GROMACS .gro file of C-alpha atoms in nm:
model
  486
    1UNK     CA    1  10.864  12.520   9.565
    2UNK     CA    2  10.577  12.471   9.321
    3UNK     CA    3  10.320  12.689   9.150
    4UNK     CA    4   9.978  12.642   9.310
    5UNK     CA    5   9.809  12.613   8.969
    6UNK     CA    6  10.041  12.324   8.877
    7UNK     CA    7   9.966  12.113   9.183
    8UNK     CA    8   9.590  12.156   9.129
    9UNK     CA    9   9.594  11.944   8.811
   10UNK     CA   10   9.304  11.692   8.815
   11UNK     CA   11   9.152  11.843   9.133
   12UNK     CA   12   8.774  11.896   9.107
   13UNK     CA   13   8.755  12.269   9.181
   14UNK     CA   14   8.419  12.436   9.253
   15UNK     CA   15   8.529  12.795   9.323
   16UNK     CA   16   8.844  13.006   9.369
   17UNK     CA   17   8.899  13.326   9.566
   18UNK     CA   18   9.236  13.479   9.487
   19UNK     CA   19   9.499  13.375   9.236
   20UNK     CA   20   9.644  13.030   9.172
   21UNK     CA   21   9.952  13.189   9.015
   22UNK     CA   22  10.146  13.183   9.344
   23UNK     CA   23  10.439  12.974   9.461
   24UNK     CA   24  10.391  12.745   9.762
   25UNK     CA   25  10.653  12.596   9.988
   26UNK     CA   26  10.486  12.268  10.078
   27UNK     CA   27  10.145  12.107  10.136
   28UNK     CA   28  10.019  12.032  10.488
   29UNK     CA   29   9.691  11.903  10.632
   30UNK     CA   30   9.807  11.952  10.994
   31UNK     CA   31   9.778  12.322  11.080
   32UNK     CA   32  10.052  12.285  11.344
   33UNK     CA   33  10.308  12.215  11.069
   34UNK     CA   34  10.220  12.519  10.856
   35UNK     CA   35  10.503  12.758  10.775
   36UNK     CA   36  10.524  13.073  10.562
   37UNK     CA   37  10.385  13.026  10.206
   38UNK     CA   38  10.257  12.669  10.263
   39UNK     CA   39   9.926  12.535  10.130
   40UNK     CA   40   9.682  12.405  10.393
   41UNK     CA   41   9.432  12.130  10.304
   42UNK     CA   42   9.135  12.118  10.544
   43UNK     CA   43   9.054  11.749  10.593
   44UNK     CA   44   8.739  11.627  10.765
   45UNK     CA   45   8.854  11.345  10.994
   46UNK     CA   46   8.674  11.110  11.231
   47UNK     CA   47   8.795  11.305  11.538
   48UNK     CA   48   8.840  11.661  11.409
   49UNK     CA   49   8.759  11.882  11.112
   50UNK     CA   50   9.047  12.068  10.948
   51UNK     CA   51   8.806  12.348  10.852
   52UNK     CA   52   8.812  12.455  11.218
   53UNK     CA   53   9.185  12.524  11.187
   54UNK     CA   54   9.187  12.733  10.867
   55UNK     CA   55   9.230  13.061  11.057
   56UNK     CA   56   9.519  12.916  11.257
   57UNK     CA   57   9.688  12.793  10.937
   58UNK     CA   58   9.651  13.136  10.774
   59UNK     CA   59   9.784  13.312  11.086
   60UNK     CA   60  10.089  13.084  11.071
   61UNK     CA   61  10.162  13.185  10.713
   62UNK     CA   62   9.955  12.967  10.479
   63UNK     CA   63   9.933  13.134  10.138
   64UNK     CA   64   9.668  12.894  10.006
   65UNK     CA   65   9.377  12.706  10.163
   66UNK     CA   66   9.202  12.409   9.999
   67UNK     CA   67   8.864  12.345  10.161
   68UNK     CA   68   8.513  12.212  10.101
   69UNK     CA   69   8.351  12.527  10.243
   70UNK     CA   70   8.492  12.881  10.240
   71UNK     CA   71   8.557  13.014  10.592
   72UNK     CA   72   8.378  13.326  10.720
   73UNK     CA   73   8.708  13.510  10.744
   74UNK     CA   74   8.875  13.571  10.406
   75UNK     CA   75   9.224  13.721  10.427
   76UNK     CA   76   9.365  13.932  10.143
   77UNK     CA   77   9.670  13.776   9.979
   78UNK     CA   78   9.557  13.422  10.062
   79UNK     CA   79   9.408  13.201   9.789
   80UNK     CA   80   9.103  12.995   9.889
   81UNK     CA   81   9.006  12.698   9.671
   82UNK     CA   82   8.674  12.521   9.724
   83UNK     CA   83   8.672  12.155   9.614
   84UNK     CA   84   8.428  11.864   9.617
   85UNK     CA   85   8.650  11.650   9.841
   86UNK     CA   86   8.960  11.763  10.028
   87UNK     CA   87   9.062  11.397  10.072
   88UNK     CA   88   9.073  11.364   9.693
   89UNK     CA   89   9.234  11.707   9.654
   90UNK     CA   90   9.510  11.613   9.898
   91UNK     CA   91   9.582  11.296   9.699
   92UNK     CA   92   9.607  11.476   9.363
   93UNK     CA   93   9.802  11.776   9.495
   94UNK     CA   94  10.045  11.547   9.678
   95UNK     CA   95  10.106  11.343   9.362
   96UNK     CA   96  10.152  11.660   9.154
   97UNK     CA   97  10.380  11.821   9.414
   98UNK     CA   98  10.619  11.524   9.395
   99UNK     CA   99  10.595  11.505   9.012
  100UNK     CA  100  10.376  11.193   9.012
  101UNK     CA  101  10.638  10.945   9.135
  102UNK     CA  102  10.408  10.643   9.087
  103UNK     CA  103  10.447  10.694   8.710
  104UNK     CA  104  10.820  10.624   8.751
  105UNK     CA  105  10.775  10.288   8.929
  106UNK     CA  106  10.586   9.965   8.883
  107UNK     CA  107  10.349  10.006   9.177
  108UNK     CA  108  10.147   9.702   9.290
  109UNK     CA  109   9.872   9.734   9.553
  110UNK     CA  110   9.763   9.446   9.778
  111UNK     CA  111   9.415   9.460   9.933
  112UNK     CA  112   9.191   9.220  10.127
  113UNK     CA  113   9.122   9.139  10.491
  114UNK     CA  114   9.417   8.909  10.557
  115UNK     CA  115   9.751   8.846  10.389
  116UNK     CA  116   9.831   9.202  10.275
  117UNK     CA  117  10.145   9.241  10.484
  118UNK     CA  118  10.279   8.894  10.406
  119UNK     CA  119  10.225   8.927  10.029
  120UNK     CA  120  10.364   9.282   9.999
  121UNK     CA  121  10.664   9.206  10.223
  122UNK     CA  122  10.749   8.878  10.050
  123UNK     CA  123  10.717   9.038   9.705
  124UNK     CA  124  10.971   9.294   9.827
  125UNK     CA  125  11.195   9.005   9.938
  126UNK     CA  126  11.139   8.823   9.609
  127UNK     CA  127  11.238   9.112   9.383
  128UNK     CA  128  11.532   9.212   9.603
  129UNK     CA  129  11.662   8.855   9.571
  130UNK     CA  130  11.606   8.877   9.194
  131UNK     CA  131  11.848   9.172   9.187
  132UNK     CA  132  11.615   9.472   9.167
  133UNK     CA  133  11.593   9.791   9.370
  134UNK     CA  134  11.254   9.775   9.543
  135UNK     CA  135  11.029   9.978   9.773
  136UNK     CA  136  10.774   9.863  10.032
  137UNK     CA  137  10.481  10.044  10.197
  138UNK     CA  138  10.345   9.810  10.466
  139UNK     CA  139  10.188   9.792  10.810
  140UNK     CA  140  10.519   9.672  10.955
  141UNK     CA  141  10.761   9.916  10.790
  142UNK     CA  142  10.844  10.134  10.492
  143UNK     CA  143  11.149  10.038  10.287
  144UNK     CA  144  11.322  10.252  10.025
  145UNK     CA  145  11.546   9.984   9.878
  146UNK     CA  146  11.768   9.905  10.182
  147UNK     CA  147  11.668  10.204  10.397
  148UNK     CA  148  11.400  10.137  10.660
  149UNK     CA  149  11.147  10.382  10.803
  150UNK     CA  150  10.877  10.339  11.065
  151UNK     CA  151  10.520  10.279  10.947
  152UNK     CA  152  10.222  10.426  11.138
  153UNK     CA  153   9.930  10.313  10.920
  154UNK     CA  154   9.855  10.022  10.685
  155UNK     CA  155   9.806  10.278  10.407
  156UNK     CA  156   9.970  10.613  10.497
  157UNK     CA  157   9.821  10.954  10.413
  158UNK     CA  158   9.862  11.078  10.055
  159UNK     CA  159  10.150  11.312  10.138
  160UNK     CA  160  10.347  11.036  10.305
  161UNK     CA  161  10.277  10.789  10.022
  162UNK     CA  162  10.397  11.028   9.754
  163UNK     CA  163  10.696  11.143   9.959
  164UNK     CA  164  10.823  10.786   9.991
  165UNK     CA  165  10.735  10.695   9.632
  166UNK     CA  166  10.944  10.994   9.526
  167UNK     CA  167  11.228  10.876   9.750
  168UNK     CA  168  11.202  10.532   9.584
  169UNK     CA  169  11.210  10.682   9.235
  170UNK     CA  170  11.509  10.899   9.330
  171UNK     CA  171  11.686  10.589   9.467
  172UNK     CA  172  11.634  10.407   9.137
  173UNK     CA  173  11.372  10.158   9.257
  174UNK     CA  174  11.192   9.979   8.974
  175UNK     CA  175  10.912   9.827   9.184
  176UNK     CA  176  10.706   9.918   9.490
  177UNK     CA  177  10.470   9.684   9.674
  178UNK     CA  178  10.205   9.854   9.882
  179UNK     CA  179   9.934   9.746  10.125
  180UNK     CA  180   9.604   9.910  10.036
  181UNK     CA  181   9.354   9.919  10.323
  182UNK     CA  182   8.981   9.978  10.297
  183UNK     CA  183   9.026  10.295  10.507
  184UNK     CA  184   9.291  10.415  10.263
  185UNK     CA  185   9.066  10.354   9.961
  186UNK     CA  186   8.759  10.511  10.124
  187UNK     CA  187   8.957  10.818  10.233
  188UNK     CA  188   9.096  10.849   9.878
  189UNK     CA  189   9.459  10.817   9.989
  190UNK     CA  190   9.535  10.614   9.674
  191UNK     CA  191   9.378  10.861   9.429
  192UNK     CA  192   9.626  11.004   9.181
  193UNK     CA  193   9.851  10.697   9.199
  194UNK     CA  194   9.932  10.493   8.889
  195UNK     CA  195   9.912  10.122   8.971
  196UNK     CA  196  10.075   9.858   8.751
  197UNK     CA  197   9.874   9.590   8.929
  198UNK     CA  198   9.637   9.503   9.212
  199UNK     CA  199   9.601   9.185   9.420
  200UNK     CA  200   9.289   9.070   9.608
  201UNK     CA  201   9.352   8.821   9.893
  202UNK     CA  202   9.018   8.754  10.065
  203UNK     CA  203   8.731   8.927  10.239
  204UNK     CA  204   8.616   8.840  10.589
  205UNK     CA  205   8.469   9.005  10.898
  206UNK     CA  206   8.664   9.324  10.983
  207UNK     CA  207   8.638   9.703  11.014
  208UNK     CA  208   8.259   9.703  11.050
  209UNK     CA  209   8.303   9.976  11.312
  210UNK     CA  210   8.410  10.198  11.021
  211UNK     CA  211   8.220  10.066  10.718
  212UNK     CA  212   7.899   9.972  10.906
  213UNK     CA  213   7.799   9.694  10.665
  214UNK     CA  214   7.986   9.409  10.499
  215UNK     CA  215   7.849   9.516  10.159
  216UNK     CA  216   8.001   9.863  10.200
  217UNK     CA  217   8.334   9.709  10.309
  218UNK     CA  218   8.328   9.482   9.999
  219UNK     CA  219   8.235   9.764   9.761
  220UNK     CA  220   8.514   9.987   9.889
  221UNK     CA  221   8.765   9.710   9.817
  222UNK     CA  222   8.606   9.657   9.475
  223UNK     CA  223   8.643  10.026   9.387
  224UNK     CA  224   9.021   9.984   9.396
  225UNK     CA  225   8.999   9.734   9.109
  226UNK     CA  226   8.731   9.937   8.930
  227UNK     CA  227   8.981  10.224   8.906
  228UNK     CA  228   9.280  10.027   8.775
  229UNK     CA  229   9.387  10.134   8.423
  230UNK     CA  230   9.376   9.911   8.112
  231UNK     CA  231   9.753   9.875   8.127
  232UNK     CA  232   9.738   9.714   8.475
  233UNK     CA  233   9.662   9.360   8.591
  234UNK     CA  234   9.406   9.260   8.855
  235UNK     CA  235   9.490   8.936   9.036
  236UNK     CA  236   9.211   8.782   9.244
  237UNK     CA  237   9.165   8.482   9.473
  238UNK     CA  238   8.859   8.312   9.321
  239UNK     CA  239   8.831   8.059   9.604
  240UNK     CA  240   8.694   8.355   9.800
  241UNK     CA  241   8.326   8.413   9.719
  242UNK     CA  242   8.403   8.780   9.654
  243UNK     CA  243   8.698   8.705   9.427
  244UNK     CA  244   8.507   8.737   9.101
  245UNK     CA  245   8.313   9.038   9.234
  246UNK     CA  246   8.642   9.229   9.250
  247UNK     CA  247   8.699   9.166   8.879
  248UNK     CA  248   8.344   9.246   8.758
  249UNK     CA  249   8.399   9.602   8.640
  250UNK     CA  250   8.774   9.637   8.606
  251UNK     CA  251   8.925   9.723   8.268
  252UNK     CA  252   9.260   9.581   8.383
  253UNK     CA  253   9.384   9.238   8.271
  254UNK     CA  254   9.192   8.982   8.479
  255UNK     CA  255   9.408   8.713   8.642
  256UNK     CA  256   9.282   8.446   8.884
  257UNK     CA  257   9.446   8.220   9.142
  258UNK     CA  258   9.300   7.939   9.352
  259UNK     CA  259   9.362   7.611   9.531
  260UNK     CA  260   9.007   7.469   9.508
  261UNK     CA  261   8.873   7.629   9.188
  262UNK     CA  262   8.971   7.652   8.823
  263UNK     CA  263   9.211   7.946   8.782
  264UNK     CA  264   9.500   8.085   8.578
  265UNK     CA  265   9.736   8.003   8.864
  266UNK     CA  266   9.666   7.683   9.060
  267UNK     CA  267   9.830   7.533   9.368
  268UNK     CA  268   9.800   7.207   9.556
  269UNK     CA  269   9.925   7.148   9.912
  270UNK     CA  270  10.127   6.826   9.914
  271UNK     CA  271  10.275   6.856  10.265
  272UNK     CA  272  10.206   7.095  10.555
  273UNK     CA  273  10.449   7.073  10.847
  274UNK     CA  274  10.608   7.302  11.106
  275UNK     CA  275  10.920   7.291  10.890
  276UNK     CA  276  10.731   7.428  10.587
  277UNK     CA  277  10.497   7.367  10.294
  278UNK     CA  278  10.543   7.145   9.990
  279UNK     CA  279  10.333   7.294   9.710
  280UNK     CA  280  10.259   7.207   9.351
  281UNK     CA  281  10.212   7.533   9.160
  282UNK     CA  282  10.099   7.499   8.798
  283UNK     CA  283  10.235   7.142   8.799
  284UNK     CA  284  10.576   7.233   8.946
  285UNK     CA  285  10.671   7.128   9.300
  286UNK     CA  286  10.834   7.376   9.539
  287UNK     CA  287  10.931   7.352   9.908
  288UNK     CA  288  10.881   7.672  10.107
  289UNK     CA  289  10.968   7.781  10.461
  290UNK     CA  290  10.620   7.919  10.530
  291UNK     CA  291  10.349   7.721  10.708
  292UNK     CA  292   9.973   7.670  10.665
  293UNK     CA  293   9.703   7.670  10.399
  294UNK     CA  294   9.661   8.049  10.429
  295UNK     CA  295  10.027   8.090  10.336
  296UNK     CA  296   9.976   7.859  10.037
  297UNK     CA  297   9.734   8.126   9.907
  298UNK     CA  298   9.982   8.403   9.986
  299UNK     CA  299  10.263   8.221   9.805
  300UNK     CA  300  10.040   8.153   9.505
  301UNK     CA  301   9.950   8.523   9.483
  302UNK     CA  302  10.322   8.609   9.501
  303UNK     CA  303  10.400   8.357   9.226
  304UNK     CA  304  10.124   8.493   9.000
  305UNK     CA  305  10.228   8.855   9.057
  306UNK     CA  306  10.597   8.785   8.993
  307UNK     CA  307  10.522   8.610   8.665
  308UNK     CA  308  10.282   8.888   8.556
  309UNK     CA  309  10.560   9.139   8.632
  310UNK     CA  310  10.795   8.954   8.400
  311UNK     CA  311  11.003   8.716   8.611
  312UNK     CA  312  11.067   8.369   8.465
  313UNK     CA  313  10.853   8.100   8.635
  314UNK     CA  314  11.153   7.876   8.713
  315UNK     CA  315  11.331   8.169   8.878
  316UNK     CA  316  11.017   8.251   9.078
  317UNK     CA  317  10.993   7.894   9.210
  318UNK     CA  318  11.358   7.904   9.318
  319UNK     CA  319  11.309   8.237   9.494
  320UNK     CA  320  10.985   8.118   9.663
  321UNK     CA  321  11.185   7.845   9.836
  322UNK     CA  322  11.417   8.109   9.987
  323UNK     CA  323  11.153   8.345  10.129
  324UNK     CA  324  11.153   8.400  10.506
  325UNK     CA  325  10.839   8.460  10.715
  326UNK     CA  326  10.738   8.817  10.796
  327UNK     CA  327  10.774   8.963  11.146
  328UNK     CA  328  10.472   8.877  11.362
  329UNK     CA  329  10.314   8.653  11.098
  330UNK     CA  330  10.319   8.293  11.225
  331UNK     CA  331  10.656   8.358  11.388
  332UNK     CA  332  10.751   8.067  11.607
  333UNK     CA  333  11.035   7.930  11.811
  334UNK     CA  334  11.093   7.614  12.014
  335UNK     CA  335  11.222   7.665  12.367
  336UNK     CA  336  11.500   7.455  12.524
  337UNK     CA  337  11.216   7.281  12.714
  338UNK     CA  338  11.057   7.174  12.381
  339UNK     CA  339  10.759   7.411  12.406
  340UNK     CA  340  10.662   7.576  12.076
  341UNK     CA  341  10.547   7.940  12.090
  342UNK     CA  342  10.370   8.100  11.791
  343UNK     CA  343  10.320   8.478  11.772
  344UNK     CA  344  10.076   8.600  11.509
  345UNK     CA  345   9.904   8.928  11.421
  346UNK     CA  346   9.570   8.744  11.386
  347UNK     CA  347   9.318   9.005  11.499
  348UNK     CA  348   9.019   8.900  11.287
  349UNK     CA  349   8.805   8.586  11.324
  350UNK     CA  350   8.925   8.446  10.991
  351UNK     CA  351   9.293   8.506  11.065
  352UNK     CA  352   9.268   8.346  11.410
  353UNK     CA  353   9.084   8.047  11.267
  354UNK     CA  354   9.352   8.007  10.998
  355UNK     CA  355   9.633   8.003  11.254
  356UNK     CA  356   9.462   7.758  11.492
  357UNK     CA  357   9.344   7.525  11.214
  358UNK     CA  358   9.694   7.522  11.067
  359UNK     CA  359   9.839   7.413  11.401
  360UNK     CA  360   9.568   7.151  11.452
  361UNK     CA  361   9.635   7.012  11.104
  362UNK     CA  362  10.005   6.975  11.182
  363UNK     CA  363  10.010   6.858  11.544
  364UNK     CA  364   9.963   6.497  11.656
  365UNK     CA  365   9.697   6.588  11.918
  366UNK     CA  366   9.919   6.449  12.197
  367UNK     CA  367  10.018   6.809  12.267
  368UNK     CA  368   9.808   7.074  12.441
  369UNK     CA  369   9.729   7.388  12.239
  370UNK     CA  370   9.709   7.698  12.461
  371UNK     CA  371   9.583   8.021  12.303
  372UNK     CA  372   9.631   8.370  12.450
  373UNK     CA  373   9.403   8.619  12.276
  374UNK     CA  374   9.235   8.957  12.320
  375UNK     CA  375   9.051   9.213  12.106
  376UNK     CA  376   9.138   9.574  12.038
  377UNK     CA  377   8.947   9.862  12.194
  378UNK     CA  378   8.767  10.131  11.991
  379UNK     CA  379   8.728   9.885  11.704
  380UNK     CA  380   8.461   9.653  11.563
  381UNK     CA  381   8.289   9.506  11.872
  382UNK     CA  382   8.088   9.244  11.685
  383UNK     CA  383   8.395   9.026  11.622
  384UNK     CA  384   8.478   8.987  11.995
  385UNK     CA  385   8.244   8.697  12.080
  386UNK     CA  386   8.318   8.539  11.740
  387UNK     CA  387   8.692   8.534  11.806
  388UNK     CA  388   8.639   8.394  12.155
  389UNK     CA  389   8.424   8.114  12.014
  390UNK     CA  390   8.687   8.025  11.754
  391UNK     CA  391   8.965   8.026  12.014
  392UNK     CA  392   8.772   7.806  12.257
  393UNK     CA  393   8.650   7.568  11.984
  394UNK     CA  394   8.996   7.511  11.838
  395UNK     CA  395   9.220   7.516  12.149
  396UNK     CA  396   9.263   7.295  12.455
  397UNK     CA  397   9.307   7.597  12.682
  398UNK     CA  398   9.232   7.967  12.622
  399UNK     CA  399   9.339   8.273  12.818
  400UNK     CA  400   9.145   8.591  12.735
  401UNK     CA  401   9.348   8.905  12.797
  402UNK     CA  402   9.402   9.265  12.691
  403UNK     CA  403   9.514   9.348  12.338
  404UNK     CA  404   9.531   9.724  12.276
  405UNK     CA  405   9.233   9.841  12.484
  406UNK     CA  406   9.299  10.203  12.376
  407UNK     CA  407   9.031  10.421  12.543
  408UNK     CA  408   8.804  10.129  12.643
  409UNK     CA  409   8.788   9.943  12.973
  410UNK     CA  410   8.981   9.618  12.904
  411UNK     CA  411   8.754   9.420  13.138
  412UNK     CA  412   8.448   9.521  12.933
  413UNK     CA  413   8.620   9.395  12.617
  414UNK     CA  414   8.693   9.059  12.781
  415UNK     CA  415   8.336   9.036  12.911
  416UNK     CA  416   8.209   9.085  12.554
  417UNK     CA  417   8.446   8.817  12.426
  418UNK     CA  418   8.332   8.566  12.690
  419UNK     CA  419   7.974   8.586  12.559
  420UNK     CA  420   8.089   8.387  12.256
  421UNK     CA  421   8.211   8.085  12.458
  422UNK     CA  422   7.972   7.791  12.439
  423UNK     CA  423   7.886   7.599  12.761
  424UNK     CA  424   8.093   7.292  12.672
  425UNK     CA  425   8.401   7.516  12.648
  426UNK     CA  426   8.362   7.708  12.977
  427UNK     CA  427   8.617   7.491  13.160
  428UNK     CA  428   8.876   7.555  12.888
  429UNK     CA  429   8.887   7.930  12.943
  430UNK     CA  430   9.016   8.178  13.197
  431UNK     CA  431   9.063   8.554  13.189
  432UNK     CA  432   9.375   8.744  13.296
  433UNK     CA  433   9.355   9.118  13.234
  434UNK     CA  434   9.729   9.184  13.236
  435UNK     CA  435   9.874   9.060  12.903
  436UNK     CA  436  10.221   8.991  13.043
  437UNK     CA  437  10.074   8.785  13.325
  438UNK     CA  438   9.852   8.599  13.076
  439UNK     CA  439  10.158   8.503  12.868
  440UNK     CA  440  10.346   8.400  13.182
  441UNK     CA  441  10.053   8.180  13.291
  442UNK     CA  442  10.039   8.012  12.950
  443UNK     CA  443  10.413   7.935  12.976
  444UNK     CA  444  10.367   7.789  13.324
  445UNK     CA  445  10.075   7.572  13.206
  446UNK     CA  446  10.268   7.430  12.909
  447UNK     CA  447  10.452   7.099  12.918
  448UNK     CA  448  10.721   6.971  12.675
  449UNK     CA  449  10.585   6.947  12.316
  450UNK     CA  450  10.285   7.173  12.395
  451UNK     CA  451  10.208   7.473  12.172
  452UNK     CA  452  10.133   7.829  12.285
  453UNK     CA  453   9.970   8.072  12.042
  454UNK     CA  454   9.979   8.443  12.126
  455UNK     CA  455   9.744   8.619  11.887
  456UNK     CA  456   9.646   8.974  11.801
  457UNK     CA  457   9.955   9.195  11.816
  458UNK     CA  458  10.219   9.018  11.608
  459UNK     CA  459  10.490   9.265  11.503
  460UNK     CA  460  10.369   9.544  11.735
  461UNK     CA  461  10.615   9.645  12.005
  462UNK     CA  462  10.371   9.840  12.218
  463UNK     CA  463  10.043   9.810  12.406
  464UNK     CA  464   9.805  10.106  12.396
  465UNK     CA  465   9.616  10.166  12.721
  466UNK     CA  466   9.408  10.480  12.781
  467UNK     CA  467   9.573  10.650  12.485
  468UNK     CA  468   9.928  10.584  12.607
  469UNK     CA  469  10.163  10.340  12.433
  470UNK     CA  470  10.375  10.119  12.658
  471UNK     CA  471  10.664   9.902  12.539
  472UNK     CA  472  10.534   9.549  12.482
  473UNK     CA  473  10.666   9.274  12.255
  474UNK     CA  474  10.482   8.939  12.259
  475UNK     CA  475  10.773   8.740  12.113
  476UNK     CA  476  11.030   8.895  12.346
  477UNK     CA  477  10.814   8.827  12.653
  478UNK     CA  478  10.723   8.466  12.569
  479UNK     CA  479  11.087   8.384  12.492
  480UNK     CA  480  11.195   8.534  12.823
  481UNK     CA  481  10.943   8.331  13.026
  482UNK     CA  482  11.003   8.001  12.842
  483UNK     CA  483  11.381   8.036  12.872
  484UNK     CA  484  11.344   8.097  13.246
  485UNK     CA  485  11.140   7.778  13.280
  486UNK     CA  486  11.390   7.561  13.090
   0.00000   0.00000   0.00000
């Protein structure tokens, strides 16, 4: 129970009808969850507008309504608060309701197109191994020290974020590592949070269905760093052409990392094999279990962040060598028949190219590389032909299939992908709509020492077709088929 006037601290209020000197039970932005004496925040979403459900929320017992426009029906005894942005208001009220838990932790946000999950998850691993209590907010899962909870979004809504940050603070966590998506920044889900640091990974083609232009996508990412406080650090990959852009206007401590450019933290790849990477980081060699140049960047960002957070560099190097790969991120196994299967979340052109180039750098070229790939429905359509071109350029055989078609016709998605295949690659490709059958076909095509890449879904254990989620696990299915063939 909180006083309404207390949870409104920092909210940009334009008008009030009623009194703010009332006690509320909890905050909700879903009218179906409203109970007696709750506060309802009317959020304008992409599919529905919470303002249409104000009357329902009041009828169910809401004692306060936070909205951008007053409704026609004003009920006596209910306080109505008009604000500039209900997204922002939700973020501040949620933080205030839970007594600003981000102030009680060292919260580090990771943003960029690729690498967010790997960096946040491995930082969690790193600091757990160093003996700390740690929290994680990621695409794959939410962790409150050792307790695991299911994640539904890369960056959850403000209520969920602050609820779990409060749980972390109550559990005695000292650190929390959090993925920060462009959607989350744009929808102000991270407003009201106190960040100790921010990390920029890279910026490539993604989410243009939402942001419309690459410049808008870049500027949304940049705004995260613009809003960091003076007490924070901003760590940026300056090998990426947008790396310095992220640091332009931040008042936080500017820290750079790179493999190709001059930077505060430098790495060199000495060996890149299926068994791992040998890196030289700031003139010290370290062997790691992760694979590929893209993971060299991830590991360098982890090293830089750990040192900036106060760990000794020698200790960080030792812990880097112990880190295990993240679920669905370049996860691989070798079957009894000597066929290597790699499952990766790569669902952007850059991520797919990274995975396939990494394999091509490692393999002897005597093996056949077979790639199974699709593109998600109801998402950025412009990347479909680009991903198909990359897959067919960098693989010996490609099978186009369904990813999560969602509400779209999966055949239409595949047709749009096929437009990116150049004539010299036509014979390399085939299309199999059913993802399970596509994986089975790849397994049947493979010979000993060949490599199968299954891209796009990674850690996901479902496939969404016509709005319904069906159980589906790429790694489980490919293991099953390859073990049957052995």
